[in-house]
Short mmCIF file of C-alpha atoms and ligand atoms in Angstrom, two decimals:
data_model
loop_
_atom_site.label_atom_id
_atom_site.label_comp_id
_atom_site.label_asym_id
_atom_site.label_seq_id
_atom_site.Cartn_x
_atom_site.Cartn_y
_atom_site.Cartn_z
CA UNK A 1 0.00 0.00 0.00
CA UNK A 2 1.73 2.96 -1.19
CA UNK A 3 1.82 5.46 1.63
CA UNK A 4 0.42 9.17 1.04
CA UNK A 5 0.03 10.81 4.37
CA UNK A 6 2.51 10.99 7.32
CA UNK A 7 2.36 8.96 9.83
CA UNK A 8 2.56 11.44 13.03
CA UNK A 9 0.36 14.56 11.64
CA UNK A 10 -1.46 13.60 8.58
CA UNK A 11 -0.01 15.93 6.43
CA UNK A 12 0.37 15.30 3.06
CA UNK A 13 3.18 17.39 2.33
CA UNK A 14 5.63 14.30 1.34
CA UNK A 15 8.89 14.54 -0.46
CA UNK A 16 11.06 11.28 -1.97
CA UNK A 17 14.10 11.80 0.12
CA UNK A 18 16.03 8.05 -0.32
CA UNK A 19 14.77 5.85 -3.31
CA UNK A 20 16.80 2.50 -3.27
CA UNK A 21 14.73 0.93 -5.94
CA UNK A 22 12.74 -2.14 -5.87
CA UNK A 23 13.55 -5.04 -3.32
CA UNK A 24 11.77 -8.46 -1.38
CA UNK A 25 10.98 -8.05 2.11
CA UNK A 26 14.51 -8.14 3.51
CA UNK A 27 13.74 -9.90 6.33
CA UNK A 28 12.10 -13.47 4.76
CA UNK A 29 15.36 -15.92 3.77
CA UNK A 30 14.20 -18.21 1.07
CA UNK A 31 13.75 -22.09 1.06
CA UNK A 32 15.38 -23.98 -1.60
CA UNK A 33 12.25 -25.08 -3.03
CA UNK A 34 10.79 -21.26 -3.18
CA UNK A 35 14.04 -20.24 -5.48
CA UNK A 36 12.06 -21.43 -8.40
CA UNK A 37 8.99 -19.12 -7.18
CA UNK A 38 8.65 -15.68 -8.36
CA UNK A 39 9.36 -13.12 -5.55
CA UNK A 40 7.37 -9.77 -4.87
CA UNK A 41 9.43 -6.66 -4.67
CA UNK A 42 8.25 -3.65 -4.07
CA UNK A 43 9.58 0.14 -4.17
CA UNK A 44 12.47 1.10 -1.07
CA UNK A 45 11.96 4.53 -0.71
CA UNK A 46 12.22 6.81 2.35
CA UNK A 47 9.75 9.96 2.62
CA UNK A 48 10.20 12.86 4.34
CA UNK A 49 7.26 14.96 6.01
CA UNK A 50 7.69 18.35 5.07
CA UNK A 51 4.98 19.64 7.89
CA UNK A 52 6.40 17.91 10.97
CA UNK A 53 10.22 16.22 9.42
CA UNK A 54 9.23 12.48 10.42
CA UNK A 55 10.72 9.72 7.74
CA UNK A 56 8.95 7.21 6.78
CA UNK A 57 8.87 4.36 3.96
CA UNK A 58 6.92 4.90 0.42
CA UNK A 59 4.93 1.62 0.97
CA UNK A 60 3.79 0.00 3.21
CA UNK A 61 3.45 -4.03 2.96
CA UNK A 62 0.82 -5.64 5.21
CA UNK A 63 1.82 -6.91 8.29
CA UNK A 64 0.77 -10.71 7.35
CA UNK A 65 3.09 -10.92 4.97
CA UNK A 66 6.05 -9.72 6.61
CA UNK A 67 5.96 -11.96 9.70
CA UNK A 68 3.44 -14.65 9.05
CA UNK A 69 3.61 -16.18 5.75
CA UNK A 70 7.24 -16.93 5.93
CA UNK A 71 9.65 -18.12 9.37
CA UNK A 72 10.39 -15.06 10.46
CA UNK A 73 14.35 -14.97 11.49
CA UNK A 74 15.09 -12.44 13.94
CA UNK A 75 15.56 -14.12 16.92
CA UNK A 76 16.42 -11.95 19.96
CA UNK A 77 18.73 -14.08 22.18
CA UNK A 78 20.67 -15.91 18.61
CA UNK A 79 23.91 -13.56 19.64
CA UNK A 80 25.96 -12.09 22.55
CA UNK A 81 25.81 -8.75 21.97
CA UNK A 82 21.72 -9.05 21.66
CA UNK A 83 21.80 -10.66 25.31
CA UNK A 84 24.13 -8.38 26.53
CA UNK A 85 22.25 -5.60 25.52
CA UNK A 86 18.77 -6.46 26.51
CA UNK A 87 20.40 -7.09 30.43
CA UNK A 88 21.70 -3.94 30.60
CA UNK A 89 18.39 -2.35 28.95
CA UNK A 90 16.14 -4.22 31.92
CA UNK A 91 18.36 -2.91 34.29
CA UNK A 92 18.47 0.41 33.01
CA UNK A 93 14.83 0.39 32.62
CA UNK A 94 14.02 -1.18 36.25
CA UNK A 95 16.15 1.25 38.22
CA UNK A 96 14.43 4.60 36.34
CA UNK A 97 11.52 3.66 37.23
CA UNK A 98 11.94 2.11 40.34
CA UNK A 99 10.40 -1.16 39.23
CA UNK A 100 9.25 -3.86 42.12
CA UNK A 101 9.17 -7.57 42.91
CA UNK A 102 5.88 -8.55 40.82
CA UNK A 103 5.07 -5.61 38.57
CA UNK A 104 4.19 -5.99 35.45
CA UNK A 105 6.59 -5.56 32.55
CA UNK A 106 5.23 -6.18 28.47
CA UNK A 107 7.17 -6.61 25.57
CA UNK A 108 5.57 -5.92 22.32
CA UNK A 109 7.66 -7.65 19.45
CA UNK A 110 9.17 -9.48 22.54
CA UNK A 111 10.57 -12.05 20.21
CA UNK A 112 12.03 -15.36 22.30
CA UNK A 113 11.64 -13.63 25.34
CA UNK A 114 15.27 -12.25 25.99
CA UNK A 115 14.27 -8.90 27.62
CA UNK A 116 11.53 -10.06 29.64
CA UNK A 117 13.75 -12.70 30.96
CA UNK A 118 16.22 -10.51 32.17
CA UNK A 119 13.49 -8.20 33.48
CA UNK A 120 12.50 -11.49 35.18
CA UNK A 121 15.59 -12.88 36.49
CA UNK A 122 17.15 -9.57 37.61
CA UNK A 123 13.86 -7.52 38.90
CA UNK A 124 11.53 -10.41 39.90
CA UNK A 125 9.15 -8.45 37.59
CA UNK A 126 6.11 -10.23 36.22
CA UNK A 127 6.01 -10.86 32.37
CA UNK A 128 4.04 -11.11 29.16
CA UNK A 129 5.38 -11.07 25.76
CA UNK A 130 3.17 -10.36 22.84
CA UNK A 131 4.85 -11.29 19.03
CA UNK A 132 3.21 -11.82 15.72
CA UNK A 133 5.61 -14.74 14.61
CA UNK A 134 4.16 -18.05 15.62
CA UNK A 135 7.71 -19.74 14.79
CA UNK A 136 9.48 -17.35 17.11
CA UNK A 137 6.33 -17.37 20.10
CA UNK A 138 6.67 -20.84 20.06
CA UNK A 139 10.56 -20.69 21.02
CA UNK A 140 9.41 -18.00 24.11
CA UNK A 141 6.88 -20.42 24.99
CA UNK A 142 9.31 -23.13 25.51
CA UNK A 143 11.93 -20.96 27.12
CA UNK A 144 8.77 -20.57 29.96
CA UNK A 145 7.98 -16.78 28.78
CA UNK A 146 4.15 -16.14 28.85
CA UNK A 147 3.51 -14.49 25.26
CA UNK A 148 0.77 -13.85 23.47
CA UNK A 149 1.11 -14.93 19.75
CA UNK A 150 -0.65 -12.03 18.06
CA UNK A 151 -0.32 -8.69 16.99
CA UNK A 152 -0.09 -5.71 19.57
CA UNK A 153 -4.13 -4.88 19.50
CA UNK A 154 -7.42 -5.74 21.46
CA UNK A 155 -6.64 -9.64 22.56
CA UNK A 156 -3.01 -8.86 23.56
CA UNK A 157 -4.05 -5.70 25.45
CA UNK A 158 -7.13 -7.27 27.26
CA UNK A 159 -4.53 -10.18 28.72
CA UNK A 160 -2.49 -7.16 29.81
CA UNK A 161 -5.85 -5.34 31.71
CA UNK A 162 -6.75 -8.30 33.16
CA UNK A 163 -3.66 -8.78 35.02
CA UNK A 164 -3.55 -5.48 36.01
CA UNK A 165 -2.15 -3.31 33.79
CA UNK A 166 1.48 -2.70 33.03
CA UNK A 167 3.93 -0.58 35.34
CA UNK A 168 5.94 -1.08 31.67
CA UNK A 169 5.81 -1.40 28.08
CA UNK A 170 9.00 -2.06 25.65
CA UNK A 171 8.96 -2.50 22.44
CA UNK A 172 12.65 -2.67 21.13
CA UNK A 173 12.58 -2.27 17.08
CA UNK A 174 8.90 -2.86 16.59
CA UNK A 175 7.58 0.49 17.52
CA UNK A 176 9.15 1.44 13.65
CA UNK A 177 7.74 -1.91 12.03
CA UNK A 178 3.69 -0.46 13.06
CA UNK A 179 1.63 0.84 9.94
CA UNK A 180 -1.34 2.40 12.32
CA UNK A 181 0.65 4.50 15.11
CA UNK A 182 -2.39 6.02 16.39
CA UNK A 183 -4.02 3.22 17.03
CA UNK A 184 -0.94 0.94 18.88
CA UNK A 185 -0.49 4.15 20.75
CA UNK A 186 -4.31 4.13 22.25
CA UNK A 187 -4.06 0.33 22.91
CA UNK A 188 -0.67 0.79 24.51
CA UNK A 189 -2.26 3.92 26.65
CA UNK A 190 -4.79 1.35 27.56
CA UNK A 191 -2.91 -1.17 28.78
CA UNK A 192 -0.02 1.06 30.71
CA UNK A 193 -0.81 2.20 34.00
CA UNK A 194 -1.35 5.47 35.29
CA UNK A 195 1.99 5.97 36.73
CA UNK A 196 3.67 3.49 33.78
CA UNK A 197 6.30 4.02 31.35
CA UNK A 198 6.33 3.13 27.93
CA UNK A 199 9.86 2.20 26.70
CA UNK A 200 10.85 2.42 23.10
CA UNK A 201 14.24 1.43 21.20
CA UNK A 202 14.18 2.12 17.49
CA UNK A 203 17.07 2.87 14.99
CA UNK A 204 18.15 6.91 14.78
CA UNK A 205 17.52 8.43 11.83
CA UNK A 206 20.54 11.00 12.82
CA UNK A 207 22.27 7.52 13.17
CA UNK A 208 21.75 6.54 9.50
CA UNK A 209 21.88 9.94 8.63
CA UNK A 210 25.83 10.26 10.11
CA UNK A 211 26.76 6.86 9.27
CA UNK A 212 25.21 6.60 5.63
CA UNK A 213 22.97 3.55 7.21
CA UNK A 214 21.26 3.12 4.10
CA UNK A 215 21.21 -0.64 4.73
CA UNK A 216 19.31 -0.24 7.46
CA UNK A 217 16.39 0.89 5.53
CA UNK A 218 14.28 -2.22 4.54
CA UNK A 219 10.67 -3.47 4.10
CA UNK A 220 9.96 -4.32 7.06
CA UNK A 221 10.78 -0.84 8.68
CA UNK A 222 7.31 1.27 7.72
CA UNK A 223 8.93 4.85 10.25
CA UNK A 224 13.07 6.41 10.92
CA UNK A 225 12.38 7.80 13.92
CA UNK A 226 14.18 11.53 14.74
CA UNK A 227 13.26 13.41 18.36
CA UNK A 228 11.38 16.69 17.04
CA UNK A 229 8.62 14.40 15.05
CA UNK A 230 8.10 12.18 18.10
CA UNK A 231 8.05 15.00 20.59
CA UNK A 232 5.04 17.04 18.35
CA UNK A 233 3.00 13.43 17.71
CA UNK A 234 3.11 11.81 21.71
CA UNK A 235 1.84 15.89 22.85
CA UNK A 236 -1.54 14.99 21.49
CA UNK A 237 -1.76 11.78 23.79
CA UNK A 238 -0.44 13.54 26.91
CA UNK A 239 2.36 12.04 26.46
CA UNK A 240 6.30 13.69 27.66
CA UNK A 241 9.17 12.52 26.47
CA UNK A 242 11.18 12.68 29.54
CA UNK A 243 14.34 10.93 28.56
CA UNK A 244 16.18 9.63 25.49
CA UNK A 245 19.99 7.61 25.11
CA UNK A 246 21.80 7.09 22.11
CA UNK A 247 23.25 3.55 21.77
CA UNK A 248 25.41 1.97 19.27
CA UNK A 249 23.00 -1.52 19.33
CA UNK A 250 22.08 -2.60 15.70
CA UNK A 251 24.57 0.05 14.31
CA UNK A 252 23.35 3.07 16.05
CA UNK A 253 19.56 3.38 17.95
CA UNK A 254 18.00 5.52 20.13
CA UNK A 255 15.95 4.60 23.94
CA UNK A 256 12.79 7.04 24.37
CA UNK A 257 11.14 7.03 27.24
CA UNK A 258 7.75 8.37 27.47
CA UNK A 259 5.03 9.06 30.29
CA UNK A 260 2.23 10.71 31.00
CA UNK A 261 2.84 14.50 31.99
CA UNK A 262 6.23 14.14 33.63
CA UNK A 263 9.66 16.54 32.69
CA UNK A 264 12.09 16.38 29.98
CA UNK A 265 15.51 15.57 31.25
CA UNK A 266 18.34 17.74 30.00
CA UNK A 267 19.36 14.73 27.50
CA UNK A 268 16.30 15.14 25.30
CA UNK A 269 17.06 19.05 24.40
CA UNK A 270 20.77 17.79 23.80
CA UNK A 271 19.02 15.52 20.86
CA UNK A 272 17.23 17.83 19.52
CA UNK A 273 19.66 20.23 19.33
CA UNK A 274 22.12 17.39 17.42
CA UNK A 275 18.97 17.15 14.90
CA UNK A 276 18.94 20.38 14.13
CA UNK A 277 22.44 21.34 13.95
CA UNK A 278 22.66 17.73 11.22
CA UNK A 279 19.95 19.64 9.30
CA UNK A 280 17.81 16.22 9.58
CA UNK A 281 14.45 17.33 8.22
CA UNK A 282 16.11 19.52 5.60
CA UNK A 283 15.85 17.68 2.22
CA UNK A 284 19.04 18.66 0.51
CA UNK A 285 20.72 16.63 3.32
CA UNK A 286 18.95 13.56 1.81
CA UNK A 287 20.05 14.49 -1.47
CA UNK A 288 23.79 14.60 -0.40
CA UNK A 289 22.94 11.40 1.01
CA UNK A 290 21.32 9.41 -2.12
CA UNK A 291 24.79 10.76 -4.03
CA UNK A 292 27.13 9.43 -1.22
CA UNK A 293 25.03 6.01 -1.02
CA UNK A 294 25.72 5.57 -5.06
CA UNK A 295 29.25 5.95 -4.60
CA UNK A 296 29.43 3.63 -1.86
CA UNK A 297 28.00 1.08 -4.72
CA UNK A 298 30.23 1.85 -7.31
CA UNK A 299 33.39 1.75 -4.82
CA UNK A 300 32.24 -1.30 -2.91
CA UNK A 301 31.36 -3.08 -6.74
CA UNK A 302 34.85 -2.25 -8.13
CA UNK A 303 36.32 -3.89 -4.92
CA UNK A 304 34.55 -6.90 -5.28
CA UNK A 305 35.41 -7.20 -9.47
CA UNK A 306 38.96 -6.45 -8.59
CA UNK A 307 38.95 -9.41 -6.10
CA UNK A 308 37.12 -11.91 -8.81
CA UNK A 309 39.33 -10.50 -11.94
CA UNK A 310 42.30 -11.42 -9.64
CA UNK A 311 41.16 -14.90 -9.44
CA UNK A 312 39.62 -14.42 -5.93
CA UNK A 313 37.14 -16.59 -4.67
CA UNK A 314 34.80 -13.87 -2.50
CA UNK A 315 32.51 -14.85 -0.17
CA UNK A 316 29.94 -12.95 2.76
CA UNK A 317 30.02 -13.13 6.21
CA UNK A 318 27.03 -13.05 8.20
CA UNK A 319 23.19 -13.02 6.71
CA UNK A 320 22.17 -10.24 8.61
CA UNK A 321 18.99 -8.24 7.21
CA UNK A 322 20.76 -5.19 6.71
CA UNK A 323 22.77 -7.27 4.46
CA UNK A 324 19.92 -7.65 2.05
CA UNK A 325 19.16 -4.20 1.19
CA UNK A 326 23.12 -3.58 0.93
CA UNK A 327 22.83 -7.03 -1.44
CA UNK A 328 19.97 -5.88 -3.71
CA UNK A 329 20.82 -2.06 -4.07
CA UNK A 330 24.43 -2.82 -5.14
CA UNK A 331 22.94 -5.79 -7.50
CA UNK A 332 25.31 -8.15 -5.91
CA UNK A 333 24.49 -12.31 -6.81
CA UNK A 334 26.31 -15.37 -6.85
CA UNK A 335 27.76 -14.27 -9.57
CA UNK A 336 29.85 -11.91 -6.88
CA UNK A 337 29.87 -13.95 -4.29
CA UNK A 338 29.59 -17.80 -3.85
CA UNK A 339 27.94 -17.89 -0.27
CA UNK A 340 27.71 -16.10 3.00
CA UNK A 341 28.15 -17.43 6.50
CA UNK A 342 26.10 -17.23 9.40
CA UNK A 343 25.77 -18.88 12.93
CA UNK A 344 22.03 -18.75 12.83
CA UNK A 345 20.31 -22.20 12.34
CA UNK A 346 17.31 -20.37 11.45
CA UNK A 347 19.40 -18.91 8.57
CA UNK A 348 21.57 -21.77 7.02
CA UNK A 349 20.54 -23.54 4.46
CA UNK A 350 18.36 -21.07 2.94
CA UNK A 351 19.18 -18.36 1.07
CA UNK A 352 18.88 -14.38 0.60
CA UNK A 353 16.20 -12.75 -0.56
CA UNK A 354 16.61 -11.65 -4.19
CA UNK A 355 19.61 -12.14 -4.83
CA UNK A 356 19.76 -16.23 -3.71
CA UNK A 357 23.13 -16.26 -2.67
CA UNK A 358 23.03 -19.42 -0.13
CA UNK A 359 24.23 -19.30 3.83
CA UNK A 360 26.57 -21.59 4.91
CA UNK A 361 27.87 -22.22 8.30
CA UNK A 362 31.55 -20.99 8.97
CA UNK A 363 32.58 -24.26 8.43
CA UNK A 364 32.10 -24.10 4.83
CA UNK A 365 35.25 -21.42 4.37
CA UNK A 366 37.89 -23.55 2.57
CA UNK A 367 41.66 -22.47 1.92
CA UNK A 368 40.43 -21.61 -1.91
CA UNK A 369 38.14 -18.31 -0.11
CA UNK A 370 40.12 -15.19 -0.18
CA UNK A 371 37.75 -12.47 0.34
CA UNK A 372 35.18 -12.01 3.01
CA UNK A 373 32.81 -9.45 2.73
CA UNK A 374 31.31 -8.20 5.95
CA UNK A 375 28.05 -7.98 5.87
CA UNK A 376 26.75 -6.60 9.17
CA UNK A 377 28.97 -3.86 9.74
CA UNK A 378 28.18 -2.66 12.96
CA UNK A 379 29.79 -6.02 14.78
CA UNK A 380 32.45 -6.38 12.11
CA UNK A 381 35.28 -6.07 14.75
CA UNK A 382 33.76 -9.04 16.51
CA UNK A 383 33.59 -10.81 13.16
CA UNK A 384 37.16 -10.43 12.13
CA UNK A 385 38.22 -11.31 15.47
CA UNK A 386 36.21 -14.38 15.36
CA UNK A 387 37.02 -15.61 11.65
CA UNK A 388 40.52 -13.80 11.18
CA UNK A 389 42.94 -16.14 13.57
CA UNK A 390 41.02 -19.54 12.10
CA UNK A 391 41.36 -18.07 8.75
CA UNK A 392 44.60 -16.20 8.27
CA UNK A 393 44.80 -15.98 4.76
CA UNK A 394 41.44 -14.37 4.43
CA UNK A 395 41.65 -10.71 3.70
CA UNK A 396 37.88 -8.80 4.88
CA UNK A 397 36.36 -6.40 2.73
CA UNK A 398 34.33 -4.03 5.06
CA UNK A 399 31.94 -1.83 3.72
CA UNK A 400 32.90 1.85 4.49
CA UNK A 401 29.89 3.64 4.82
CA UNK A 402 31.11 6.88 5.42
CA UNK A 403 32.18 8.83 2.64
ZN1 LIG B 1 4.36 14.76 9.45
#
């Protein structure tokens, strides 16, 4: 559904700021048996609201299709640095608001339950997960997280009433997967208590702005969230913003916390002020962008063809989702690269969206590979530290998104 109004104020003032072309849902890896299938792709493109600056994608696809037709693959505790990170965001999170023994914490998107089980273990708070994916709910299930296997809406929020309300609501990358904002926002309202906190983590559009994050654009992302947008839509709910943090998690994301009434801590004019000063909801600053992104094609392609006109054998090293939209803009294939790693059961043996390139476990890198291309660049340190002492010979192509 192509998108024609913006999300937070209606306004139909919307200009093409980031157009990536056409591309499958980034998200969905492929089954052998579906490579013979054709695939849907429809138009990447970023918007930007000209009334109120908020970003958001030129289409949106329904919500069945991106996490219930297909295994959905994102799987919240499948690497260190997720767990790490959702431990230290419970803890975070229980000590601001001075969580206790039995309250209520939910987790919309909650995935296998990572979060809330840290919220669990390390706050004795009570817990209910609520995510779409019935492959994924299953796996919280059976890791003994109470989840609801639905959609944040009416069903999931009555569970939530009925015990009581929660003292607090995450949602950690979901809140910029929703279509309908102002209506997860009045079912979250009604399912928060009075004195609750609602607790979101989304990428930074000043993030992918400053780091040229254009792979972090993708289907399945419907909003890029910036401060001043946020601040203007949540004062029509009663809703403060009354702190934000900057991470690095997922290449670069952002922690709002919102209540109702409440005061801004100093942090949140410090954001806005970065927004500004980054010209963020200027357009021409998109337009420098687009140019910078097709350069970072045309350098990253002529590394790769001087790798395989060498004689190179050039591979790719973990199947993240980012990696797809990086795959499909640059028009990279098998043709480029013969397979890409990953650690993820859920991921090898299938293969990428669009461009089929099939995942292999590390185990398939023989003596005869002598390029690896990084794929998610925001843990590519951990990567090369990983793969570089087993495999000395292999030299890492790293995309360098900052030009
Ligand atoms: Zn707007």
């Amino acid at each position: 559904m192509p998108v024609s109004i913006c999300a937070l104020c209606q306004s139909g003032d919307l200009v093409l700021a980031l157009d990536l072309g056409f591309h499958p849902l980034a998200d969905t890896f492929l089954k052998k048996e579906q490579l013979m299938d054709p695939e849907v792709r429809y138009p990447l493109q970023m918007l930007l609201c000209k009334n109120c600056g908020h970003a958001m994608s030129s289409y949106i696809v329904p919500p069945q299709k991106r996490y219930q037709e297909n295994d959905y693959s994102y799987d919240s505790g499948n690497s260190k640095v997720s767990v790490e990170h959702f431990g230290e965001m419970a803890a975070d999170i229980s000590k601001r608001v001075g969580l206790q023994s039995g309250d209520l914490v939910v987790d919309i998107g909650s995935s296998v339950g990572t979060l809330l089980e840290a919220f669990r273990t390390n706050a004795g708070a009570a817990v209910l997960g609520v995510e779409p994916a019935y492959n994924i709910a299953e796996v919280a299930l059976q890791n003994n997280v109470p989840t609801v296997n639905d959609f944040w809406g009416e069903r999931a929020a009555a569970e939530v009433v009925q015990a009581g309300k929660a003292k607090v609501i995450t949602s950690t990358n979901a809140f910029n997967h929703i279509g309908d904002l102002d209506s997860f926002m009045q079912t979250t309202l009604g399912a928060l208590r009075d004195d609750g906190t609602f607790v979101f983590e989304v990428p930074y559009l000043l993030h992918l702005v400053e780091l040229l994050a254009f792979d972090t654009i993708y289907l399945e992302h419907t909003s890029y969230f910036a401060l001043r947008p946020l601040q203007q839509y949540f004062k029509k709910f009663g809703l403060v913003i009354v702190d934000v943090q900057e991470n690095t998690y997922m290449g670069g994301t952002v922690r709002v916390s919102v209540t109702r009434g409440g005061t801004e801590s100093p942090a949140v004019a410090a954001c806005l002020a970065k927004e500004e000063a980054a010209k963020l909801f200027d357009e021409e600053t998109y337009t420098t962008m687009m140019r910078k992104v097709q350069q970072f094609k045309f350098g990253l392609l002529q590394e790769l063809l001087d790798a395989k006109k060498g004689g190179g054998v050039v591979i790719g090293i973990g199947a993240a989702t980012k990696g797809n939209t990086l795959l499909n803009y640059c028009g990279i294939d098998t043709t480029l690269l013969d397979f890409i790693t990953d650690a993820s059961p859920r991921k090898v043996g299938k293969y990428t969206p669009g461009s089929h390139i099939p995942i292999l476990p590390d185990e398939a890198i023989t003596d005869a590979v002598t390029h690896a291309l990084i794929l998610p660049w925001n843990i590519g340190d951990f990567l090369k530290g990983k793969l570089g002492p087993k495999y000395p010979k292999l030299a890492f192509i790293t995309p360098h998104m900052e030009q």
